[in-house]
mmCIF file of C-alpha atoms in Angstrom:
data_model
loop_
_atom_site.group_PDB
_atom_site.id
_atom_site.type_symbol
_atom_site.label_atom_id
_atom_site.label_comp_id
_atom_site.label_asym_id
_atom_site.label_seq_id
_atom_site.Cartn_x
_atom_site.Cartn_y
_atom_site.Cartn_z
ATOM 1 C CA UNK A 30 6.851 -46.529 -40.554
ATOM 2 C CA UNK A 31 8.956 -47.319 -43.919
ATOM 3 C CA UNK A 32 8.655 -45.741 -46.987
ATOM 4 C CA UNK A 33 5.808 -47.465 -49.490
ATOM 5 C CA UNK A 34 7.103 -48.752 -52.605
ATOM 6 C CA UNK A 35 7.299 -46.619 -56.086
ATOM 7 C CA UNK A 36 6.579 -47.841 -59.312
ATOM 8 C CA UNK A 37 9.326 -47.742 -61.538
ATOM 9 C CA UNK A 38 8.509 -46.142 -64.735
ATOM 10 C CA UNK A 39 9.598 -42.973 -66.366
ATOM 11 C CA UNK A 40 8.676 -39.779 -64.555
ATOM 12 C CA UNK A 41 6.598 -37.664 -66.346
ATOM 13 C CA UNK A 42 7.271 -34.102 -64.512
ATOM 14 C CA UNK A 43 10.878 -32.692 -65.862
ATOM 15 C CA UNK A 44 11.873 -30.883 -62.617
ATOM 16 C CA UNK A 45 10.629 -33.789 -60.560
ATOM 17 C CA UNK A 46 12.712 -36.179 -63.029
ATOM 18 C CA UNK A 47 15.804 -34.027 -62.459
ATOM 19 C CA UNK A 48 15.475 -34.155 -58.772
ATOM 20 C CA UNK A 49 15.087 -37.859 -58.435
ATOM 21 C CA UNK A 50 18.077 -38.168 -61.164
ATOM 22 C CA UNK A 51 20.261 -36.046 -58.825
ATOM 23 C CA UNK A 52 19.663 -37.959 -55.717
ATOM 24 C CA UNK A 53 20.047 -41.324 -57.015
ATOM 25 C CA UNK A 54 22.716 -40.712 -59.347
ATOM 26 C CA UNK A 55 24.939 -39.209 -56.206
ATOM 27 C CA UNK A 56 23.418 -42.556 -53.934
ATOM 28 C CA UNK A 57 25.226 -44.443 -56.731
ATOM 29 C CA UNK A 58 28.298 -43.050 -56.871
ATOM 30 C CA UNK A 59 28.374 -42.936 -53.159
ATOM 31 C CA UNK A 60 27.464 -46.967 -53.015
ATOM 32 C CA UNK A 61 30.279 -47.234 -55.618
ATOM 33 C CA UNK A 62 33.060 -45.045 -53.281
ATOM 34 C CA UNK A 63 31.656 -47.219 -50.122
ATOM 35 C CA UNK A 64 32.415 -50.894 -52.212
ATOM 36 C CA UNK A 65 35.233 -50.041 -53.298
ATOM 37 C CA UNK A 66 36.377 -48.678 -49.806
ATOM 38 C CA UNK A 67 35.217 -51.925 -48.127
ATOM 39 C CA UNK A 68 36.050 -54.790 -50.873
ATOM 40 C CA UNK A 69 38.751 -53.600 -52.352
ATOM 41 C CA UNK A 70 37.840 -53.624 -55.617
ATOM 42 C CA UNK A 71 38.251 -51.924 -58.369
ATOM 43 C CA UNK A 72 34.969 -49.812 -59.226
ATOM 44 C CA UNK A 73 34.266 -47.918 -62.452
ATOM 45 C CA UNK A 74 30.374 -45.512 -63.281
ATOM 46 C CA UNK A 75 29.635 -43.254 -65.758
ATOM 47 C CA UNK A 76 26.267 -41.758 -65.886
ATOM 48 C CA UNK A 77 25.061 -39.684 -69.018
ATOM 49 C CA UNK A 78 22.027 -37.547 -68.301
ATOM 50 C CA UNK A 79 19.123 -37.108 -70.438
ATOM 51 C CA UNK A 80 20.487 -33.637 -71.057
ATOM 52 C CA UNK A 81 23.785 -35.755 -72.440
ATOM 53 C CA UNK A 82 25.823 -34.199 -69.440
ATOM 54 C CA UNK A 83 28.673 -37.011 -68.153
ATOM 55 C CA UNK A 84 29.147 -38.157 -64.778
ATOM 56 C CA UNK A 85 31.639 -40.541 -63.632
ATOM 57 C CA UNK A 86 33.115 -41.920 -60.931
ATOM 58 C CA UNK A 87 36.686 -44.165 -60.593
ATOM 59 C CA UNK A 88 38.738 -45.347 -57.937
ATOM 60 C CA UNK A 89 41.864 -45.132 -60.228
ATOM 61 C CA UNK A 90 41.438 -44.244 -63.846
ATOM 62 C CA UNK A 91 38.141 -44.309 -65.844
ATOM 63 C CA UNK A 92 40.465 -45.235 -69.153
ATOM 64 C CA UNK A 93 42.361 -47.626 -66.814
ATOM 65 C CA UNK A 94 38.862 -49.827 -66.005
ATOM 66 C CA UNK A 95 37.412 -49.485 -69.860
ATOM 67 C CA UNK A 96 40.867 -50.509 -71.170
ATOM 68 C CA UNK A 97 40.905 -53.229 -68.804
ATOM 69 C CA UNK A 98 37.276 -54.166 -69.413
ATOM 70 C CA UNK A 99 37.885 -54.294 -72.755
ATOM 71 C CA UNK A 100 40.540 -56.638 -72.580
ATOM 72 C CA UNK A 101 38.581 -59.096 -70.365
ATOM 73 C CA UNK A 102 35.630 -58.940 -72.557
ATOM 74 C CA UNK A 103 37.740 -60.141 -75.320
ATOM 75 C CA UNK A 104 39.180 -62.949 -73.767
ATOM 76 C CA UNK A 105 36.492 -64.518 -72.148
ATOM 77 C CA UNK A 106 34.801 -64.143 -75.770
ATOM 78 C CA UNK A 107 37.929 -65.857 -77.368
ATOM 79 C CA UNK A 108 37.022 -68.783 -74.868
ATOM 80 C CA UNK A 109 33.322 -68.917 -75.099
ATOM 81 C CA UNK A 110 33.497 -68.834 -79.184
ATOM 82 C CA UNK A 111 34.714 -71.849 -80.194
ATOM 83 C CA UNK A 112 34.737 -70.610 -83.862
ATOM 84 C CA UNK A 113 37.143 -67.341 -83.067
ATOM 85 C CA UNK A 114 39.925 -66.605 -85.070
ATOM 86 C CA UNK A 115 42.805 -68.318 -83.148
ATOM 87 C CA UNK A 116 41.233 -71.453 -82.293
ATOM 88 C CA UNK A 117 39.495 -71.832 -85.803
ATOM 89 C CA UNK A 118 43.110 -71.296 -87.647
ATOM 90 C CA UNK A 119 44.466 -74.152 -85.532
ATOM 91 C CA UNK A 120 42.154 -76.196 -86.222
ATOM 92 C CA UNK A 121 41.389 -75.925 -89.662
ATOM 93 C CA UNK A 122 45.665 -76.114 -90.044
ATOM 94 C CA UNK A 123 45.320 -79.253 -88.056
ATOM 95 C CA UNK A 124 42.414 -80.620 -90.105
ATOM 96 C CA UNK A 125 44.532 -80.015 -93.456
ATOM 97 C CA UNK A 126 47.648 -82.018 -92.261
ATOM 98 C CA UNK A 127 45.312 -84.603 -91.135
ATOM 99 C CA UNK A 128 43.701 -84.962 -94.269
ATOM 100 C CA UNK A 129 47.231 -85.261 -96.048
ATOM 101 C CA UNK A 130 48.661 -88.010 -93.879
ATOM 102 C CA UNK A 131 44.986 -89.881 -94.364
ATOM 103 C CA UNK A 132 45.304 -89.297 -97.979
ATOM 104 C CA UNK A 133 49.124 -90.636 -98.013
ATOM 105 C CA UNK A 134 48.619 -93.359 -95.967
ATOM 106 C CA UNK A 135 45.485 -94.619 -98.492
ATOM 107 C CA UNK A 136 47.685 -94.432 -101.709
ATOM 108 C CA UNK A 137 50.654 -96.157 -99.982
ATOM 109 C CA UNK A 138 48.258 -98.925 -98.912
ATOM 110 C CA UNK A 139 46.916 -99.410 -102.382
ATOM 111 C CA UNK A 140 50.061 -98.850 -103.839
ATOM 112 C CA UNK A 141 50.928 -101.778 -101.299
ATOM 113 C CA UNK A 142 47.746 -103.570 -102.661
ATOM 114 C CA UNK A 143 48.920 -103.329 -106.309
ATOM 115 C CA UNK A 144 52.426 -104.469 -105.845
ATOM 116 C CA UNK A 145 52.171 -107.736 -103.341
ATOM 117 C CA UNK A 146 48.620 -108.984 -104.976
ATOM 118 C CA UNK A 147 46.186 -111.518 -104.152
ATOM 119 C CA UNK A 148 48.558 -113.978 -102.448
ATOM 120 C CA UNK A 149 49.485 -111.437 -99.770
ATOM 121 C CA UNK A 150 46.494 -110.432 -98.680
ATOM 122 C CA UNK A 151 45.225 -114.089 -98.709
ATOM 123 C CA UNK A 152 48.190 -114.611 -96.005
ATOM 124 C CA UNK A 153 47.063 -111.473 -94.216
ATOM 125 C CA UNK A 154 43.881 -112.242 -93.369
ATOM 126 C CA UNK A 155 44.714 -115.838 -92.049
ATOM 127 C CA UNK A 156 47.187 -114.221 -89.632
ATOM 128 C CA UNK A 157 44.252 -111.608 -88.704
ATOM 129 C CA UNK A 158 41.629 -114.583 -87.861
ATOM 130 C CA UNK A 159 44.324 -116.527 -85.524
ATOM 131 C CA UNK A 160 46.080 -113.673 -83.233
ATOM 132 C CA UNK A 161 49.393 -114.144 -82.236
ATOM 133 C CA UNK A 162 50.675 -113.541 -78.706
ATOM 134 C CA UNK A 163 54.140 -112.905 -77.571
ATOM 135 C CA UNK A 164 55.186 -113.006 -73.803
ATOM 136 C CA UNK A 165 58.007 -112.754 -71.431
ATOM 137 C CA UNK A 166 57.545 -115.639 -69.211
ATOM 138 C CA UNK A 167 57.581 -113.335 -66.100
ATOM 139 C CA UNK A 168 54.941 -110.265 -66.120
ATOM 140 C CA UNK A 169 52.438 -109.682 -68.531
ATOM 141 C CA UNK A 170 52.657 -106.069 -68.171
ATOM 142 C CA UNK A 171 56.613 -105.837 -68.770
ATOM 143 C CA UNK A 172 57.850 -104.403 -71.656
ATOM 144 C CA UNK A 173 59.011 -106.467 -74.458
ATOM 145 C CA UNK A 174 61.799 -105.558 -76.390
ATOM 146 C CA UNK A 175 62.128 -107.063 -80.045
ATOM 147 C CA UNK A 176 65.190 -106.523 -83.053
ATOM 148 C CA UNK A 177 64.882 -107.890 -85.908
ATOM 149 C CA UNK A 178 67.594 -109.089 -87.763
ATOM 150 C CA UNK A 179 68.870 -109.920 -91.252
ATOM 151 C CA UNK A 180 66.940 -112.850 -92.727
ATOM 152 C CA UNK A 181 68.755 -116.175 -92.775
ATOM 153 C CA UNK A 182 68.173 -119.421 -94.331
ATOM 154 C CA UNK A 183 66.080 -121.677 -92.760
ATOM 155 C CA UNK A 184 67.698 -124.590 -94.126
ATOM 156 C CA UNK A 185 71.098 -124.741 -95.364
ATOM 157 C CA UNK A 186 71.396 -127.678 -98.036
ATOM 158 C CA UNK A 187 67.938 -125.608 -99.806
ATOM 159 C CA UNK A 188 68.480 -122.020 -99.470
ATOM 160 C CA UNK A 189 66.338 -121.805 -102.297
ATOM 161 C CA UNK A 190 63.498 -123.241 -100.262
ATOM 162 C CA UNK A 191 61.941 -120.541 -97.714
ATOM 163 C CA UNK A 192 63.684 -117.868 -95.833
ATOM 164 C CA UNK A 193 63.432 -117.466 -91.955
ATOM 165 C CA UNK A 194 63.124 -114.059 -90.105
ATOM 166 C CA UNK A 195 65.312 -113.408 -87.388
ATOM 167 C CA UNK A 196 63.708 -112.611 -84.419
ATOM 168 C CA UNK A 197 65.671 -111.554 -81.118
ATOM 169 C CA UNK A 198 63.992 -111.114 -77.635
ATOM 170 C CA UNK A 199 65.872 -108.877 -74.935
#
C-alpha cells in the first residue's frame, strides 16, 4: 500500500512544522548531492528557515554559483531586452548618422535642383520613362566594366555645337 496524498498548505502545529521542515529540507539537499553526482552538474540550495537559520548546500562554492548566476542572468537579460543599454546606444548612434547623411543628401539634391533648373530635370525624367540597357554581348550576368573619359567634341568643324561623353567598355 502507498502513502495517500497530503494537501499542501501551511502546517498549523509548530513542532509538527519543524519536523516536516527537517526531513524535507535534508531530502533536498540529498536530491541535490545525488544530481549533481549523476549529471554532472553544477548544483547550488540555500534554505532559510522560518526561524531565519541558513542552510545550504554546493558542490563547489555557494559564491562561485551566485556569482555565476548572476552573470548569466544578466546576459540573457541583455538579449531578451531589446531596449538595454548597449544595444539602445548603438542604435540610437546609428539612427543619428543616418539622419545626417539623409539630411545631406536632401540639401545637396536641392542644392542640385536650384543650380541646373527646369531644363535638367525636364531631360531627367525623359531618360527615367525610356530605360537604358547596356550589355556585353556574351553573358548577361558578367560584370561590366565602364571609364569614363574626358569629353570630346562631337564634331570637329562646330565644337561649339554639342559635346560628346566618352564612354569606354572593358
Amino acid at each position: 500500500m502507498g502513502r495517500g496524498k497530503i494537501v499542501i498548505r501551511r502546517i498549523d502545529n509548530s513542532t509538527s512544522r519543524q519536523v516536516t521542515f527537517s526531513k524535507r529540507r535534508n531530502g533536498l539537499l540529498k536530491k541535490a548531492k545525488e544530481l549533481s553526482i549523476l549529471c554532472d552538474a553544477e548544483i547550488g540550495v540555500i534554505i532559510f528557515s522560518s526561524t531565519g537559520k541558513l542552510y545550504d548546500y554546493a558542490n563547489t562554492s555557494v559564491k562561485s554559483i551566485i556569482d555565476r548566476y548572476n552573470k548569466q542572468k544578466e546576459e540573457q537579460q541583455q538579449l531578451v531586452n531589446p531596449a538595454s543599454e548597449v544595444k539602445g546606444n548603438l542604435i540610437y548612434h546609428e539612427n543619428l548618422e543616418l539622419h545626417k547623411k539623409v539630411k545631406l543628401v536632401s540639401q545637396e539634391n536641392s542644392e542640385l535642383r536650384e543650380v541646373y533648373g527646369k531644363q535638367n530635370v525636364d531631360g531627367a525624367n525623359r531618360a527615367s520613362q525610356a530605360p537604358c540597357t547596356v550589355g556585353n554581348g556574351y553573358d548577361s550576368h558578367a560584370p561590366i566594366h565602364l571609364q569614363l573619359s574626358q569629353p570630346y567634341p562631337h564634331n570637329i568643324e562646330a565644337p561649339g555645337k554639342s559635346m560628346k561623353l566618352g564612354l569606354q567598355l572593358q
